[in-house]
Amino acid sequence: MAVVRFGVSLEKELLNELDNFVAQNQFTNRSQAIRQLITNKLVKKKTEENKEVAGAITLVYDHHKRDLLNKLADIQHDFYDIILSAQHFHLDHDNCLEIIAVRGKAFRLQNLANKLISLKAIQHGNLSINNDK
Ligand code: NI
């Protein structure tokens, strides 16, 4: 994609805050930081407007918990149309990490994530929406 340069005028205080943000997040320059801030804002807006987005649901659970694997499979089959792939990692003897890549209408992604994460046996769960496509 073509890169276009443009000038930005900012109050000195705001520029100082931007430079702190750049340093704290280890961006290589201001442009990279501003690019991410704009993208985050646009993705957030698309999510709020229930547009088509893509992201990942991350789950951590103990696979010994009764019925959990069946419930996880049942829910995912109800949302097969928005699931791109699922990857399962055995973290140790008990714990599993599952990463489910999803794409579709934002509200449906959130609905799926909420159903999975709210299962009693899920120790940790998170939905991150990363892209607007
Ligand atoms: Ni496992």
XYZ file of C-alpha atoms and ligand atoms in Angstrom:
134
model
C 0.000 0.000 0.000
C 1.280 3.477 -0.867
C 2.501 5.538 2.065
C 1.594 9.219 2.146
C 3.322 11.783 4.330
C 1.380 14.618 5.939
C 2.080 17.252 8.572
C 0.378 17.258 11.958
C 0.182 20.200 14.355
C -0.010 19.297 18.043
C 0.196 21.103 21.361
C 3.607 20.519 22.946
C 2.083 18.665 25.920
C 0.192 16.297 23.657
C 3.345 15.688 21.626
C 5.212 14.852 24.848
C 2.485 12.359 25.704
C 2.762 10.845 22.228
C 6.524 10.479 22.654
C 6.002 8.773 26.020
C 3.506 6.440 24.365
C 6.063 5.684 21.627
C 8.763 4.921 24.201
C 6.546 2.849 26.518
C 5.244 0.680 23.697
C 8.627 0.418 21.963
C 7.401 1.795 18.674
C 10.227 2.655 16.300
C 8.778 6.090 15.541
C 5.750 8.378 15.954
C 4.253 7.302 12.618
C 4.024 3.699 13.780
C 2.329 4.745 17.024
C -0.166 7.025 15.276
C -0.905 4.292 12.728
C -1.792 1.883 15.524
C -3.921 4.421 17.387
C -5.932 5.164 14.239
C -6.331 1.481 13.375
C -7.478 0.625 16.901
C -10.048 3.388 16.775
C -11.366 2.263 13.373
C -11.559 -1.380 14.451
C -13.417 -0.321 17.613
C -15.877 1.687 15.522
C -16.471 -1.225 13.129
C -17.018 -3.516 16.102
C -19.587 -1.146 17.606
C -21.361 -0.927 14.242
C -21.463 -4.735 13.890
C -19.355 -4.697 10.729
C -17.327 -7.610 9.371
C -14.192 -8.073 11.502
C -11.574 -10.730 12.228
C -9.906 -11.771 15.449
C -9.043 -14.532 17.868
C -10.640 -16.095 20.918
C -8.123 -17.419 23.438
C -9.172 -19.934 26.095
C -7.280 -21.593 28.946
C -8.859 -24.538 30.715
C -8.296 -27.791 32.544
C -9.433 -30.497 30.139
C -10.392 -32.827 33.033
C -13.400 -30.657 33.934
C -16.544 -32.680 33.403
C -18.349 -32.188 30.089
C -16.231 -29.160 29.170
C -14.867 -30.562 25.907
C -18.372 -31.549 24.782
C -19.727 -28.106 25.589
C -16.853 -26.398 23.771
C -17.503 -28.525 20.683
C -21.295 -27.981 20.794
C -20.935 -24.204 20.982
C -18.329 -24.076 18.222
C -20.560 -26.143 15.931
C -23.349 -23.589 16.465
C -20.943 -20.925 15.154
C -19.095 -22.940 12.490
C -19.816 -20.234 9.897
C -17.537 -17.694 11.619
C -14.745 -20.037 12.773
C -11.723 -20.092 10.458
C -9.606 -22.510 12.476
C -8.945 -23.692 16.008
C -5.602 -24.656 17.462
C -5.125 -26.615 20.671
C -1.925 -26.644 22.754
C -1.334 -28.924 25.753
C 0.355 -26.576 28.225
C 1.063 -29.228 30.839
C -0.569 -32.351 32.297
C -3.847 -30.559 33.100
C -4.065 -27.296 31.203
C -4.885 -26.531 27.609
C -4.605 -23.359 25.555
C -7.003 -23.020 22.645
C -6.866 -20.281 20.029
C -9.885 -19.933 17.742
C -9.513 -17.677 14.698
C -12.802 -16.006 13.786
C -14.183 -13.744 11.088
C -17.694 -12.377 10.692
C -20.128 -9.812 12.060
C -18.704 -8.290 15.229
C -21.734 -8.988 17.433
C -21.741 -12.669 16.416
C -18.030 -12.941 17.255
C -18.732 -11.418 20.651
C -21.697 -13.725 21.167
C -19.521 -16.790 20.484
C -16.719 -15.506 22.711
C -19.123 -14.776 25.577
C -20.668 -18.240 25.386
C -17.249 -19.922 25.501
C -15.654 -17.683 28.115
C -18.657 -17.862 30.460
C -18.452 -21.665 30.741
C -17.746 -22.403 34.389
C -14.642 -24.489 33.738
C -12.878 -21.852 31.626
C -10.058 -20.354 33.700
C -9.255 -17.539 31.347
C -10.731 -16.308 28.103
C -10.346 -13.354 25.822
C -11.573 -12.061 22.462
C -9.292 -9.762 20.526
C -10.555 -8.147 17.361
C -7.543 -7.271 15.296
C -8.639 -6.397 11.865
C -11.444 -4.843 9.907
C -11.595 -7.665 7.352
Ni -4.859 -30.240 25.805
